[in-house]
Structures are given as C-alpha cells and as structure tokens.
JSON list of C-alpha atoms in Angstrom, two decimals:
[
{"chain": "A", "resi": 1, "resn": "UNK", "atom": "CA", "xyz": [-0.56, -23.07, -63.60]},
{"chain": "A", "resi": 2, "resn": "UNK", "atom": "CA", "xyz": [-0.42, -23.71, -59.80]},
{"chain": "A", "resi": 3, "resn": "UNK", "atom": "CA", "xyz": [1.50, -26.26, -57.96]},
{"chain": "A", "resi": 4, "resn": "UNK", "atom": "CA", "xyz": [1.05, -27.44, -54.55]},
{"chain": "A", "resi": 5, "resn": "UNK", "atom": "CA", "xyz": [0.02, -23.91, -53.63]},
{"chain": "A", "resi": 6, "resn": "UNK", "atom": "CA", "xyz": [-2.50, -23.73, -50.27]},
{"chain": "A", "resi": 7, "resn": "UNK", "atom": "CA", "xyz": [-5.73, -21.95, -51.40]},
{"chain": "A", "resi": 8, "resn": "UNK", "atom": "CA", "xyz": [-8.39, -20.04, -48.94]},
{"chain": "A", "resi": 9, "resn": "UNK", "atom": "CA", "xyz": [-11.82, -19.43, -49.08]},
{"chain": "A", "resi": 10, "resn": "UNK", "atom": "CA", "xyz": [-13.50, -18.04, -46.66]},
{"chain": "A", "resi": 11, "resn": "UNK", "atom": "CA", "xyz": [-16.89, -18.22, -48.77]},
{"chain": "A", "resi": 12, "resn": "UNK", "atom": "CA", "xyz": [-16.78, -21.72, -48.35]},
{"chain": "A", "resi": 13, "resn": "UNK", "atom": "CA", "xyz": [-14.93, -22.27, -45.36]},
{"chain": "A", "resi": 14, "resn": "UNK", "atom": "CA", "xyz": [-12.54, -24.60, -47.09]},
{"chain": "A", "resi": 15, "resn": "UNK", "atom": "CA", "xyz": [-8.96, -24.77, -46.92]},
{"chain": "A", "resi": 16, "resn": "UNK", "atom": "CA", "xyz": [-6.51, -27.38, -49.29]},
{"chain": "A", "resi": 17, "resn": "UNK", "atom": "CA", "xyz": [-3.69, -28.17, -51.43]},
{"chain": "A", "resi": 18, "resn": "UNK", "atom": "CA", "xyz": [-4.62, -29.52, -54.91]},
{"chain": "A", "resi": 19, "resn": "UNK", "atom": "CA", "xyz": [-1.62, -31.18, -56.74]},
{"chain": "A", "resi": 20, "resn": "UNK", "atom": "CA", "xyz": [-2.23, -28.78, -59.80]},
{"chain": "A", "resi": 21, "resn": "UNK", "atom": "CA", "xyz": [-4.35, -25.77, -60.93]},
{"chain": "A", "resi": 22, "resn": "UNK", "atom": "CA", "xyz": [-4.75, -25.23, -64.73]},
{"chain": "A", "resi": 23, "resn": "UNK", "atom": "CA", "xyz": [-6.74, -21.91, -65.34]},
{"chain": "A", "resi": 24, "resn": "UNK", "atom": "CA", "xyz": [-7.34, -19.19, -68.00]},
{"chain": "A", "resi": 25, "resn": "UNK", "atom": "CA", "xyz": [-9.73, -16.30, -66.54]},
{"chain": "A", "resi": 26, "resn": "UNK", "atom": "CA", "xyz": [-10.30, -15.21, -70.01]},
{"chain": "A", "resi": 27, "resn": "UNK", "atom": "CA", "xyz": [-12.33, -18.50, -71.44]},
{"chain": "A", "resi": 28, "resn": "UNK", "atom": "CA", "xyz": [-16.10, -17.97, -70.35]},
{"chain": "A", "resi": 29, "resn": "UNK", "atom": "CA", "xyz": [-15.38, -15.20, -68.06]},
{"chain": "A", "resi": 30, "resn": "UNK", "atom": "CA", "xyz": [-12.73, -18.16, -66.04]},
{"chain": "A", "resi": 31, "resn": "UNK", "atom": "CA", "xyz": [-12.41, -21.73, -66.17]},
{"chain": "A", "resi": 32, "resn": "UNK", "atom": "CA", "xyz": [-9.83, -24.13, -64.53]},
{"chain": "A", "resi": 33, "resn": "UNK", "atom": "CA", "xyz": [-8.69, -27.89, -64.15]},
{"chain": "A", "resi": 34, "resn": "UNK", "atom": "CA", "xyz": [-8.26, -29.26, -61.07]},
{"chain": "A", "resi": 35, "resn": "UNK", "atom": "CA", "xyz": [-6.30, -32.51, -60.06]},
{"chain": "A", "resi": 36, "resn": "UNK", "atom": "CA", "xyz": [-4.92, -34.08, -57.40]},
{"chain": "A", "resi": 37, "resn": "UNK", "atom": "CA", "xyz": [-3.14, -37.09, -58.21]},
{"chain": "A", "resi": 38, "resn": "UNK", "atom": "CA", "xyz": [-3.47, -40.83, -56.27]},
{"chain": "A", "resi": 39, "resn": "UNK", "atom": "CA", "xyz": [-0.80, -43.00, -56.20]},
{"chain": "A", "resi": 40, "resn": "UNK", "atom": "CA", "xyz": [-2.40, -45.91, -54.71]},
{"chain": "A", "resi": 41, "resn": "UNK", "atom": "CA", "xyz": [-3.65, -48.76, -56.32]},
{"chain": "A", "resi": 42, "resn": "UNK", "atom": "CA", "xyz": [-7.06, -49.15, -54.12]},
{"chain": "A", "resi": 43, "resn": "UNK", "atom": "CA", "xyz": [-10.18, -47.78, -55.43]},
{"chain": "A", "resi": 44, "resn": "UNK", "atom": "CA", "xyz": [-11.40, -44.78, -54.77]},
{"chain": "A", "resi": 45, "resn": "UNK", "atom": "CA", "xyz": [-14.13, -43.68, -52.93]},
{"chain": "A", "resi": 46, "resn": "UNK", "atom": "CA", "xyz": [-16.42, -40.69, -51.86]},
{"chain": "A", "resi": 47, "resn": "UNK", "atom": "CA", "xyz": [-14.02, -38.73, -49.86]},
{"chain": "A", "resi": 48, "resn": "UNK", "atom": "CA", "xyz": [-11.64, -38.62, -52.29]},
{"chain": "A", "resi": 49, "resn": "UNK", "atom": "CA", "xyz": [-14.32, -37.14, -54.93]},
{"chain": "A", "resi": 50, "resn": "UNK", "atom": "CA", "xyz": [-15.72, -34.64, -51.66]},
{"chain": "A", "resi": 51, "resn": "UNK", "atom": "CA", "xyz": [-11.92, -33.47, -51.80]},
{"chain": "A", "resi": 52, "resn": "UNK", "atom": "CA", "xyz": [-11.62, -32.65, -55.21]},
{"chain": "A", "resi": 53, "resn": "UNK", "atom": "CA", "xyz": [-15.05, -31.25, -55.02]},
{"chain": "A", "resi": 54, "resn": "UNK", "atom": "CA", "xyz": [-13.59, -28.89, -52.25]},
{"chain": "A", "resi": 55, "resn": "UNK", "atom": "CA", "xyz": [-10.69, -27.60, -54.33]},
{"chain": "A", "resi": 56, "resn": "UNK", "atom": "CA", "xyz": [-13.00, -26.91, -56.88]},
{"chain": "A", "resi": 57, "resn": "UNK", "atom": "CA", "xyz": [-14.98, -24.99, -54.96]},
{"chain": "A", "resi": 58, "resn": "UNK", "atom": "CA", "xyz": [-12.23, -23.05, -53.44]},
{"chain": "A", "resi": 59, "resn": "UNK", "atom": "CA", "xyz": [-10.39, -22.31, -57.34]},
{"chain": "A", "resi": 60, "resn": "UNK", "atom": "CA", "xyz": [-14.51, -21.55, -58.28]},
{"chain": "A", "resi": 61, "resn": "UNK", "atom": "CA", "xyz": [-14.37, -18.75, -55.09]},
{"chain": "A", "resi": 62, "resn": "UNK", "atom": "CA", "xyz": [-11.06, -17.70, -56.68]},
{"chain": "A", "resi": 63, "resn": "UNK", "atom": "CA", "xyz": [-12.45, -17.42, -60.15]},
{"chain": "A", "resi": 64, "resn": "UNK", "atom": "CA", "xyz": [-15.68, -15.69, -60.25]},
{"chain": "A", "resi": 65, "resn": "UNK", "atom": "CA", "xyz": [-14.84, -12.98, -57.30]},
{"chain": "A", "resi": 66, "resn": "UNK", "atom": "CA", "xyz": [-18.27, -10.93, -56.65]},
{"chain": "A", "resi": 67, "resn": "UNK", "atom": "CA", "xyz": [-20.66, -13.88, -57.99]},
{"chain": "A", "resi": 68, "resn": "UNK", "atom": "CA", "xyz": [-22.77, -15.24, -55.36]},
{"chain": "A", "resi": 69, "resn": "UNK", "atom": "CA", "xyz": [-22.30, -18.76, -53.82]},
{"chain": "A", "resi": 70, "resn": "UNK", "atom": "CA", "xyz": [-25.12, -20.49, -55.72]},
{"chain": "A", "resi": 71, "resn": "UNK", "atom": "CA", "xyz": [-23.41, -18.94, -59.14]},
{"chain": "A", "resi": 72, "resn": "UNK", "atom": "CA", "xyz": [-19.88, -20.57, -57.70]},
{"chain": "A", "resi": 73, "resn": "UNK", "atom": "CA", "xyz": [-21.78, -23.97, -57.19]},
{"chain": "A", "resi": 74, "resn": "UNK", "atom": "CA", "xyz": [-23.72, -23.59, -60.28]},
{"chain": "A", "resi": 75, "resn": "UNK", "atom": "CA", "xyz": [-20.19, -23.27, -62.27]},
{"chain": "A", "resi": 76, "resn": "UNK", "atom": "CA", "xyz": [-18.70, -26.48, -60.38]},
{"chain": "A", "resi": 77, "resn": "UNK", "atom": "CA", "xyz": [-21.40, -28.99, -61.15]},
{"chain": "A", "resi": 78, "resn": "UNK", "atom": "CA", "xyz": [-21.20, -27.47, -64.58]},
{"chain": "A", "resi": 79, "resn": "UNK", "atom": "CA", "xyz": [-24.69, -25.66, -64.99]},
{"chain": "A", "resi": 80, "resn": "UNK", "atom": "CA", "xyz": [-23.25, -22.40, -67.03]},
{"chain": "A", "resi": 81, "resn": "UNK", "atom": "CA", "xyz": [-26.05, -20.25, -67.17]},
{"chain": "A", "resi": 82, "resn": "UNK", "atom": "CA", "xyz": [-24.64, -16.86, -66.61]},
{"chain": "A", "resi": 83, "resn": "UNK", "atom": "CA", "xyz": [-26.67, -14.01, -65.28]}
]
C-alpha cells in the first residue's frame, strides 16, 4: 500500500495525492482501492467525487501500462471487458 505518495500521469495530465493506495497487480491483470479521507462534517459534493475520480485515473495509468486510454477509463467506471 501507498501513503500520501504524489502520483503522475502524463496520459491524463493529472497530478495528486490520494490519502491511500491499496493494489495487487496480480488480481485481473491489476486492481486497486483508492481513498482519500474527509474530515468534515458538510456534505459532499461533485468536486470531491471529480477528485477521487482523478486519482483513479492516475493509479488506472499506473496499473495497466501499454493499454490505451479508453481501456484505462473503461477499467475506472468498472466496464472489464478485456481485449
């Protein structure tokens, strides 16, 4: 696992800090958990889930190195049809 650790991707053109990074690369050819915690009590709203979407598009870059960007997006939304 991952802590506070500043991720790249240059696929993307993305760039952030997720609080924590569970992955295994050897379950379904990769697969990871991404969280970043809130502390607040108000709710939360779309940027927050964009942000989290961002991460997981930046671990998804890490993951599936070589895969096109539709197959990265594909795996983050959850469609798992591998080619």
């Amino acid at each position: 696992f991952f802590i506070e650790q500043n991720l790249f991707s240059y696929t993307f053109n993305l760039r952030g800090t997720p609080d924590l990074i569970l992955e295994n690369k050897h379950i379904n050819n990769g697969c990871a958990i991404v969280v970043d915690w809130k502390t607040y009590k108000k709710p939360l709203g779309k940027i927050n889930d964009a942000q989290v979407i961002s991460y997981s598009l930046i671990e998804a870059d890490r993951l599936f190195v070589g895969k096109s960007f539709s197959q990265k997006v594909k795996k983050v939304i959850g469609i798992c049809d591998d080619e």
